[in-house]
Coordinates of N, CA and C in Angstrom, one line a residue:
M649 N -25.6 80.0 125.0 CA -25.1 80.2 126.4 C -23.8 81.0 126.3
T650 N -23.6 81.9 127.3 CA -22.4 82.6 127.4 C -21.7 82.4 128.7
T651 N -20.4 82.5 128.7 CA -19.6 82.4 129.9 C -18.5 83.5 129.9
T652 N -18.1 83.8 131.1 CA -17.0 84.7 131.2 C -15.7 83.9 131.4
R653 N -14.7 84.1 130.5 CA -13.5 83.3 130.5 C -12.8 83.2 131.9
T654 N -12.8 84.3 132.6 CA -12.1 84.3 133.9 C -12.9 83.5 134.9
Q655 N -14.2 83.1 134.6 CA -14.9 82.3 135.5 C -14.7 80.8 135.2
T656 N -14.1 80.5 134.2 CA -13.9 79.1 133.8 C -12.4 78.8 133.7
A657 N -12.0 77.5 133.4 CA -10.6 77.1 133.4 C -10.0 77.4 132.0
Q658 N -10.8 78.0 131.1 CA -10.4 78.3 129.7 C -9.3 79.4 129.7
P659 N -8.3 79.2 128.9 CA -7.3 80.2 128.8 C -7.9 81.5 128.1
I660 N -7.3 82.6 128.4 CA -7.7 83.9 127.7 C -7.0 83.9 126.4
D661 N -7.7 84.3 125.3 CA -7.1 84.4 124.0 C -6.8 85.9 123.8
I662 N -5.6 86.2 123.5 CA -5.1 87.6 123.2 C -4.6 87.7 121.8
L663 N -5.0 88.7 121.1 CA -4.4 89.0 119.8 C -3.5 90.1 120.0
L664 N -2.2 89.8 119.8 CA -1.1 90.9 119.8 C -0.8 91.3 118.4
V665 N -1.1 92.6 118.1 CA -0.9 93.1 116.8 C 0.4 94.0 116.9
E666 N 1.5 93.4 116.5 CA 2.8 94.0 116.7 C 3.8 93.5 115.6
D667 N 4.5 94.5 115.0 CA 5.5 94.1 114.0 C 6.9 94.0 114.5
N668 N 7.2 94.4 115.7 CA 8.5 94.4 116.2 C 8.8 93.1 116.9
P669 N 9.7 92.2 116.4 CA 9.9 90.9 117.0 C 10.4 91.0 118.4
G670 N 11.2 92.0 118.8 CA 11.6 92.2 120.1 C 10.5 92.4 121.1
D671 N 9.5 93.3 120.7 CA 8.4 93.6 121.5 C 7.4 92.4 121.6
V672 N 7.3 91.6 120.5 CA 6.5 90.4 120.6 C 7.1 89.4 121.6
R673 N 8.5 89.2 121.6 CA 9.1 88.3 122.5 C 9.0 88.8 123.9
L674 N 9.2 90.1 124.2 CA 9.0 90.6 125.6 C 7.6 90.4 126.1
T675 N 6.6 90.7 125.2 CA 5.2 90.5 125.6 C 4.9 89.1 125.9
E676 N 5.3 88.2 125.1 CA 5.1 86.8 125.3 C 5.7 86.3 126.6
E677 N 7.0 86.8 126.8 CA 7.7 86.4 128.1 C 6.9 86.9 129.3
A678 N 6.4 88.1 129.3 CA 5.7 88.7 130.4 C 4.4 87.9 130.7
F679 N 3.7 87.6 129.6 CA 2.5 86.8 129.8 C 2.8 85.4 130.2
K680 N 3.9 84.8 129.8 CA 4.2 83.4 130.1 C 4.4 83.3 131.6
E681 N 5.0 84.3 132.2 CA 5.4 84.3 133.6 C 4.2 84.8 134.5
G682 N 3.1 85.2 133.9 CA 2.0 85.8 134.6 C 1.1 84.7 135.2
R683 N 0.1 85.1 136.0 CA -0.7 84.2 136.7 C -1.9 83.6 135.9
I684 N -2.3 84.3 134.9 CA -3.4 84.0 134.1 C -3.0 83.1 132.9
E685 N -3.7 82.0 132.7 CA -3.4 81.1 131.6 C -3.9 81.8 130.3
N686 N -3.1 81.9 129.3 CA -3.5 82.6 128.1 C -2.9 82.0 126.8
N687 N -3.4 82.3 125.7 CA -2.9 82.0 124.4 C -2.7 83.3 123.7
I688 N -1.5 83.5 123.3 CA -1.2 84.8 122.5 C -1.1 84.4 121.1
H689 N -1.8 85.1 120.3 CA -1.8 85.0 118.8 C -1.2 86.3 118.3
V690 N -0.3 86.2 117.3 CA 0.4 87.4 116.8 C 0.0 87.7 115.4
A691 N -0.4 89.0 115.1 CA -0.5 89.5 113.8 C 0.6 90.5 113.6
R692 N 1.3 90.5 112.5 CA 2.4 91.3 112.2 C 2.1 92.7 111.6
D693 N 0.8 92.8 111.1 CA 0.4 94.1 110.6 C -1.1 94.2 110.7
G694 N -1.6 95.4 110.3 CA -3.0 95.6 110.4 C -3.9 94.8 109.5
V695 N -3.5 94.5 108.3 CA -4.2 93.7 107.4 C -4.4 92.3 108.0
E696 N -3.3 91.7 108.5 CA -3.3 90.4 109.1 C -4.2 90.4 110.3
A697 N -4.2 91.4 111.1 CA -5.0 91.5 112.3 C -6.5 91.4 111.9
L698 N -6.9 92.2 110.9 CA -8.3 92.1 110.5 C -8.7 90.8 109.9
A699 N -7.8 90.2 109.2 CA -8.0 88.8 108.7 C -8.2 87.8 109.8
F700 N -7.4 87.9 110.8 CA -7.5 87.1 112.0 C -8.9 87.3 112.7
L701 N -9.2 88.5 112.9 CA -10.5 88.9 113.6 C -11.7 88.4 112.8
R702 N -11.6 88.5 111.5 CA -12.7 88.1 110.6 C -12.7 86.7 110.2
K703 N -11.7 86.0 110.6 CA -11.5 84.5 110.3 C -11.4 84.3 108.8
E704 N -10.6 85.1 108.2 CA -10.4 85.0 106.7 C -9.2 84.3 106.3
G705 N -9.2 83.6 105.2 CA -8.0 83.0 104.7 C -7.4 81.9 105.6
T706 N -6.2 82.0 105.9 CA -5.5 81.0 106.8 C -6.0 81.1 108.2
F707 N -6.8 82.1 108.5 CA -7.3 82.3 109.9 C -8.7 81.8 110.1
D708 N -9.2 81.0 109.2 CA -10.6 80.5 109.2 C -10.9 79.8 110.5
D709 N -10.0 79.3 111.2 CA -10.2 78.6 112.5 C -9.7 79.4 113.7
A710 N -9.4 80.6 113.5 CA -8.9 81.5 114.6 C -9.9 81.7 115.7
P711 N -9.5 81.7 116.9 CA -10.5 81.9 118.0 C -10.8 83.4 118.1
R712 N -12.0 83.7 118.6 CA -12.3 85.1 118.8 C -11.5 85.6 120.0
P713 N -10.7 86.6 119.9 CA -9.9 87.0 121.1 C -10.7 87.6 122.2
D714 N -10.3 87.4 123.4 CA -10.9 88.1 124.5 C -10.4 89.5 124.6
L715 N -9.3 89.8 124.0 CA -8.6 91.1 124.1 C -7.7 91.3 122.9
V716 N -7.6 92.5 122.4 CA -6.6 92.8 121.4 C -5.6 93.8 122.0
L717 N -4.3 93.5 121.9 CA -3.2 94.5 122.2 C -2.7 95.0 120.9
L718 N -2.9 96.3 120.7 CA -2.6 96.9 119.3 C -1.6 98.0 119.4
D719 N -0.5 97.7 118.6 CA 0.5 98.8 118.3 C -0.1 99.7 117.3
L720 N 0.3 101.0 117.3 CA -0.2 102.0 116.3 C 0.7 102.0 115.1
N721 N 2.0 101.8 115.2 CA 2.9 101.9 114.1 C 3.1 100.5 113.4
L722 N 2.2 100.3 112.4 CA 2.2 99.0 111.8 C 2.3 99.2 110.2
P723 N 2.9 98.2 109.6 CA 2.9 98.2 108.1 C 1.6 97.9 107.5
R724 N 1.4 98.2 106.3 CA 0.2 98.0 105.4 C -1.1 98.7 105.9
M725 N -1.4 98.6 107.2 CA -2.5 99.3 107.7 C -2.2 99.7 109.2
N726 N -2.2 101.0 109.5 CA -1.7 101.4 110.8 C -2.8 101.0 111.9
G727 N -2.4 101.2 113.1 CA -3.2 100.8 114.3 C -4.5 101.6 114.4
D728 N -4.4 102.9 114.0 CA -5.6 103.8 114.0 C -6.7 103.2 113.1
E729 N -6.2 102.8 111.9 CA -7.1 102.3 110.9 C -7.7 100.9 111.4
V730 N -6.9 100.1 112.0 CA -7.4 98.8 112.5 C -8.4 99.1 113.6
L731 N -8.1 100.0 114.5 CA -9.0 100.3 115.6 C -10.4 100.8 115.1
A732 N -10.3 101.8 114.2 CA -11.5 102.3 113.6 C -12.4 101.3 112.9
T733 N -11.7 100.4 112.1 CA -12.4 99.4 111.4 C -13.0 98.4 112.3
L734 N -12.3 97.9 113.3 CA -12.8 97.0 114.3 C -14.0 97.5 115.1
K735 N -13.9 98.7 115.5 CA -14.9 99.3 116.4 C -16.2 99.7 115.5
A736 N -16.0 99.7 114.2 CA -17.2 100.0 113.3 C -17.9 98.7 112.9
D737 N -17.3 97.6 113.2 CA -17.9 96.3 112.9 C -18.7 95.8 114.0
D738 N -20.0 95.6 113.7 CA -21.0 95.1 114.7 C -20.6 93.8 115.3
E739 N -19.9 92.9 114.6 CA -19.5 91.6 115.1 C -18.3 91.7 116.0
L740 N -17.4 92.7 115.8 CA -16.2 92.8 116.5 C -16.0 93.9 117.5
K741 N -16.9 94.9 117.5 CA -16.7 96.1 118.3 C -16.7 95.8 119.8
S742 N -17.3 94.7 120.3 CA -17.3 94.5 121.7 C -16.0 93.9 122.2
I743 N -15.1 93.5 121.4 CA -13.8 93.0 121.8 C -13.0 94.2 122.4
P744 N -12.5 94.1 123.6 CA -11.7 95.2 124.2 C -10.4 95.3 123.5
V745 N -10.0 96.6 123.2 CA -8.7 96.9 122.5 C -7.9 97.8 123.4
V746 N -6.7 97.4 123.7 CA -5.8 98.2 124.4 C -4.6 98.5 123.5
V747 N -4.4 99.8 123.3 CA -3.3 100.3 122.5 C -2.1 100.2 123.3
L748 N -1.1 99.5 122.8 CA 0.2 99.3 123.5 C 1.3 99.8 122.5
T749 N 1.8 101.0 122.6 CA 2.6 101.6 121.6 C 3.7 102.4 122.2
S750 N 4.7 102.8 121.4 CA 5.8 103.6 121.9 C 5.5 105.1 121.8
S751 N 4.4 105.4 121.2 CA 4.0 106.9 121.0 C 3.5 107.5 122.2
K752 N 4.0 108.6 122.6 CA 3.5 109.4 123.7 C 2.8 110.7 123.2
A753 N 2.6 110.7 121.9 CA 2.0 111.9 121.2 C 0.6 112.1 121.7
E754 N 0.2 113.3 122.1 CA -1.2 113.6 122.6 C -2.2 113.3 121.4
E755 N -1.8 113.6 120.2 CA -2.7 113.4 119.1 C -3.0 111.9 118.9
D756 N -2.0 111.0 119.1 CA -2.3 109.5 119.1 C -3.2 109.1 120.2
I757 N -3.0 109.6 121.4 CA -3.9 109.3 122.5 C -5.3 109.7 122.2
V758 N -5.5 110.9 121.8 CA -6.8 111.4 121.5 C -7.5 110.6 120.4
T759 N -6.8 110.3 119.3 CA -7.3 109.6 118.2 C -7.7 108.2 118.6
S760 N -6.9 107.5 119.4 CA -7.2 106.2 119.9 C -8.5 106.1 120.7
Y761 N -8.6 107.1 121.6 CA -9.9 107.1 122.4 C -11.1 107.5 121.5
K762 N -10.8 108.4 120.5 CA -11.9 108.8 119.6 C -12.4 107.5 118.8
H763 N -11.5 106.6 118.6 CA -11.9 105.4 117.9 C -12.3 104.3 118.9
H764 N -12.5 104.6 120.1 CA -13.0 103.7 121.1 C -12.1 102.7 121.7
A765 N -10.8 103.1 121.8 CA -9.8 102.2 122.5 C -10.3 102.1 123.9
N766 N -10.1 100.9 124.5 CA -10.5 100.7 125.9 C -9.4 101.2 126.9
A767 N -8.2 101.3 126.4 CA -7.1 101.9 127.2 C -5.9 102.2 126.3
Y768 N -5.0 103.0 126.7 CA -3.8 103.4 126.0 C -2.6 103.3 126.9
L769 N -1.7 102.5 126.5 CA -0.5 102.3 127.3 C 0.7 102.6 126.5
T770 N 1.7 103.3 127.1 CA 2.9 103.6 126.4 C 4.0 102.6 126.8
K771 N 4.6 102.0 125.8 CA 5.7 101.0 126.0 C 6.9 101.6 126.6
P772 N 7.3 101.1 127.8 CA 8.6 101.6 128.3 C 9.8 101.2 127.4
I773 N 10.8 101.9 127.4 CA 12.0 101.5 126.6 C 12.8 100.4 127.2
D774 N 12.9 100.5 128.6 CA 13.6 99.5 129.3 C 12.9 98.2 129.3
P775 N 13.5 97.1 128.9 CA 12.9 95.7 128.8 C 12.2 95.3 130.2
A776 N 12.9 95.5 131.3 CA 12.3 95.1 132.6 C 11.1 95.9 132.9
A777 N 11.1 97.2 132.6 CA 9.9 98.1 132.8 C 8.8 97.7 131.8
F778 N 9.2 97.3 130.6 CA 8.2 96.8 129.6 C 7.4 95.6 130.2
I779 N 8.2 94.6 130.7 CA 7.6 93.4 131.2 C 6.7 93.7 132.4
E780 N 7.2 94.6 133.3 CA 6.4 95.0 134.4 C 5.1 95.7 134.0
T781 N 5.1 96.5 133.0 CA 3.9 97.1 132.4 C 2.9 96.1 132.0
V782 N 3.4 95.1 131.2 CA 2.5 94.0 130.7 C 2.0 93.2 131.9
R783 N 2.8 92.9 132.8 CA 2.3 92.1 134.0 C 1.2 92.9 134.8
S784 N 1.4 94.2 135.0 CA 0.4 95.0 135.6 C -0.9 95.1 134.8
F785 N -0.7 95.2 133.5 CA -1.9 95.2 132.6 C -2.6 93.9 132.7
E786 N -1.9 92.8 132.7 CA -2.5 91.5 132.8 C -3.3 91.3 134.1
E787 N -2.7 91.8 135.2 CA -3.4 91.7 136.5 C -4.7 92.5 136.5
F788 N -4.6 93.7 136.0 CA -5.8 94.5 135.9 C -6.9 94.0 135.0
W789 N -6.5 93.7 133.7 CA -7.5 93.3 132.8 C -8.1 91.9 133.0
F790 N -7.4 91.0 133.6 CA -7.9 89.7 133.7 C -8.2 89.3 135.2
S791 N -7.9 90.1 136.1 CA -8.3 89.8 137.5 C -9.3 90.8 138.1
V792 N -9.3 92.0 137.6 CA -10.1 93.1 138.1 C -11.3 93.4 137.2
V793 N -11.0 93.6 135.9 CA -12.0 94.0 134.9 C -12.8 92.8 134.5
R794 N -14.1 93.0 134.3 CA -15.0 92.0 133.8 C -15.1 92.1 132.3
L795 N -14.6 91.1 131.6 CA -14.7 91.2 130.1 C -16.1 90.7 129.6
P796 N -16.4 91.1 128.4 CA -17.7 90.7 127.9 C -17.8 89.2 127.8
P797 N -18.9 88.6 127.9 CA -19.0 87.1 127.8 C -18.8 86.7 126.3
V798 N -18.3 85.5 126.2 CA -18.1 84.9 124.8 C -19.2 83.9 124.7
E799 N -19.6 83.7 123.4 CA -20.6 82.7 123.1 C -19.9 81.4 123.0
D800 N -20.5 80.3 123.6 CA -19.9 79.0 123.5 C -19.8 78.6 122.0
G801 N -18.6 78.0 121.7 CA -18.4 77.5 120.4 C -17.8 78.6 119.4
R802 N -17.5 79.8 119.9 CA -16.9 80.8 119.1 C -15.5 80.8 119.2

């Protein structure tokens, strides 16, 4: 049986792949004050993100995220590599991925969409604008967009 998270009382699971502690804090703060109940899980680099998604090692009981927020500039494995790997995996490719990065480079935007990112957002430098961007994103993705169903027990 499948259900849509926004149709139930279940919180939304978000995997935030971000190595900057300040951006992690701002993102968590923005989601905490939002209207949608959520659980934010943080991976600090690309290797950790894939381990979480694949439920490997210490992440064997990790939930399947409803959405991945992915920075491009990551240690060990960059965001482009994570995105390409995730979207090439039959078990993971249906998870929506939103690139949330400081890069405004056209090449990064083109590459992200080439690797099947669902959206590309540039992080504002101003903390208040950053929080507003995350809140707008939350409203759109969890109130307007229909996410793929999740299988019960996953």
